[in-house]
Amino acid sequence: MSVIRDKIDQIKFRVLSPSVVKSMSVVKVVNPELYDADGYPIDGGLMDLRMGVISPGMRCRTCGERVKECPGHFGYIKLARPVIHIFYVKWIYKLLKSTCRECGRLLLSSEELEKVKAELDSDLDTSELVSEAKKKKLVSRASSRKKCYYCDAKKKRVRLNKPYTFYYGKKKLTPIDVREWLERIRDEDLGVTSFNPLAGRPEWMVLTLVPVPPVTVRPSITLESGTKSEDDLTHKLGDLVRANQRLYENLSAGAPEIIIDDLWDLLQYHVTTLFKNNVSQIPPARHRSGRPLKTLAARIKSKQGRFRKNLAGKRVDFSARSVISPDPFIKINEVGIPRLMAFELTIPERVTEWNINWLKNFIKNGPTKYPGANYVITPEGKRKKISEETMEVILEELGVGYVVERHLLNGDPVIFNRQPSLHRMSMMVHKTRILPHKTLRLNLCVCPPYNADFDGDEMNLHLPQLPEARAESQILLDVNNHLVSPRYGLPIIGFINDHILGAYLLTQEGVTLSREEAMDLLFSVGISDLPDKKELTGREVFSQLLPDGFDFELKSRDGNHIKIRDGVLESGFLNKKSLGAGSGLLIQYLFRDFGQSVAIDFINKATVLFIKYLQRAGVTVSPSDSDLPRKGEQKIRNIINYYTSKVDGLIEDYKKDKIKAYPGKTKRETLEFKVLASLS
Ligand SMILES: [Zn+2]
Ligand SMILES: [Zn+2]
């Protein structure tokens, strides 16, 4: 098979003509049976070998190729009587309404037609929408005419009884009537409707042939027991062929008209449900088990259809997904990755004379010991799996130019993502931290940009593979480069919940810590030299995190006055306004005056300090904290009393017959309406 390398410029969809259906087909399907007694596909059946092969070892009788090589070929079913194509009912209805049944002309005078044609010609370079709107108006004008301009015939009303039965006046139109009518419409008249005569003839919207899709798009599955399970489409087509053959037999036997009409209706039903199995007004075709069949339209549209499931969305390699959980002791630009995942997620590393010994260690560990490697790729591009048996040979032959696919290591950049990906901070690069257990872990400060919490949220990882991608992603997406939100210019990565509570308690007036306590706290964030004092205040402890020369002031309405002079917190306590994500002015000023790395360093250290302090401080909550105050209780009671009396009044009026009914409503309905209105 040759490969087509042209680029597609545009695709146009048109109605298939019966002659095209026939010419693209290789089989006329006439037999509803699939296999003979030996399990071999029957000639003229739905699994006919000329329509392609699906079982290994067999050859297609059209192209001679085997499974996977043969693309499959269409067949067709010749319908005993024509039927309406369900997807074109609207178009047929429009054309029937606007044309004459006798001569097929559009119901417009020749002057009108000439005028419109001239207008449309001069419109050629204006918008397609404009001429489309004109055409629409024209067709609706033609639909209102009561008489033909050309043959003087009187036009009766055309009615559509959904889903697909047409009436002309009182007479029911059979698909044959409809088809003949559509045949009479001239191409030149179609030119002024939205129906493009170059795209096809309107009578093709009434089917005489049905294309049978190749076997390859509706493969059967052989179960363990050896029985074959057929695709829904094959089931549906089988019913169609069966109904069609019965109609043929009855027609040639000269059966009474009632029987013919019933069978014709059944044929119409099967063709309709082949295209679309959820037409309102008619019951869906079902499998023997009672499950509705999945036919053509359902295969293409909706979330589970071909476009959204298979074409727009694809699975990718080098990615992972798991539940997330918090870890306050990793840095904000780190992500905790389960060791289990690290065995599967690999990075290709090219062997040079400088790293060959380092890489050999990974190969020695193999795929089962961390940190190891799963594959090597030779300079010729051959993949070799590392295992107990192959390890010796691979270690022997490994040289410059080989590629080793090693396990993920601490510090590798990975892209971390939480859906919905609404802004650029929804995908950021974190540095790997390989940890035990099975969840992905992140620092609480990066919850706001991802909008993540831990009630079962899952997040995704993607590993940039090549050095260029690793470098680029790190430069563009690193968490540290996304401290400030582009939306409102304040830090989006900041302190939340427990951090703020810890900070609040630590910086209260009168909080003192012994030198040992302060030392313990600060050592956990990597600070070892303290002011030479026996006792430190909470503010002094906090000040150790601030750089010298940092000045900051923030007054708030509750009287809190935060004052930082030369990196020392002199007064005030820290709160959400100064530290929180989305507001954090203190972080903002640090970022502005000292740069990104100082701000990041502050956040990393302060989170640990605040949480460590909160662990020893503690906060108590008791049930009585949620008790309603007396005043509130009274207020609620007053509101309830007010509305109760209001509704009572309405009911009283109703009983005394003082309520006037609203138009079209009974008195009782009016009462209900009034009660609802007064309560909302
Ligand atoms: Zn073939
Ligand atoms: Zn006419």
PDB file of C-alpha atoms in Angstrom, residues 25 63 174 212 230 237 248 250 308 319 339 361 369 385 395 407 428 430 437 447 470 526 556 561 576 613 628 634 676:
ATOM      1  CA  SER A  25     -18.902  -1.517  -3.528  1.00  0.00           C
ATOM      2  CA  CYS A  63      -7.198  -7.020  -2.687  1.00  0.00           C
ATOM      3  CA  THR A 174     -44.782   7.270   0.193  1.00  0.00           C
ATOM      4  CA  VAL A 212     -22.521  -1.715   3.903  1.00  0.00           C
ATOM      5  CA  GLU A 230     -20.700  -9.827  16.442  1.00  0.00           C
ATOM      6  CA  LEU A 237     -27.304  -4.731   9.147  1.00  0.00           C
ATOM      7  CA  TYR A 248     -38.728  -8.690  -1.870  1.00  0.00           C
ATOM      8  CA  ASN A 250     -43.777 -10.599  -0.622  1.00  0.00           C
ATOM      9  CA  ARG A 308     -13.535  13.280  21.358  1.00  0.00           C
ATOM     10  CA  SER A 319       3.133  10.340  32.057  1.00  0.00           C
ATOM     11  CA  ARG A 339       8.967   4.973  44.205  1.00  0.00           C
ATOM     12  CA  ASN A 361      25.674   1.634  37.891  1.00  0.00           C
ATOM     13  CA  LYS A 369      16.339  -2.302  41.865  1.00  0.00           C
ATOM     14  CA  LYS A 385      15.803  -4.945  27.535  1.00  0.00           C
ATOM     15  CA  LEU A 395      27.694  -3.862  30.352  1.00  0.00           C
ATOM     16  CA  HIS A 407      14.850   5.466  36.291  1.00  0.00           C
ATOM     17  CA  MET A 428       4.343  23.907  36.256  1.00  0.00           C
ATOM     18  CA  HIS A 430       8.613  20.638  39.769  1.00  0.00           C
ATOM     19  CA  HIS A 437       3.795   5.189  49.423  1.00  0.00           C
ATOM     20  CA  CYS A 447      -2.459  24.461  46.136  1.00  0.00           C
ATOM     21  CA  ARG A 470      14.061  19.408  29.914  1.00  0.00           C
ATOM     22  CA  GLY A 526      18.411  25.526  58.586  1.00  0.00           C
ATOM     23  CA  SER A 556      -5.189  47.530  59.025  1.00  0.00           C
ATOM     24  CA  HIS A 561       0.196  47.744  62.723  1.00  0.00           C
ATOM     25  CA  LYS A 576      -3.788  36.524  55.915  1.00  0.00           C
ATOM     26  CA  TYR A 613       5.361  26.303  65.909  1.00  0.00           C
ATOM     27  CA  LEU A 628     -25.992  30.272  68.397  1.00  0.00           C
ATOM     28  CA  GLN A 634     -34.379  35.737  68.483  1.00  0.00           C
ATOM     29  CA  LEU A 676     -44.353  30.946  46.739  1.00  0.00           C
TER      30      LEU A 676
END
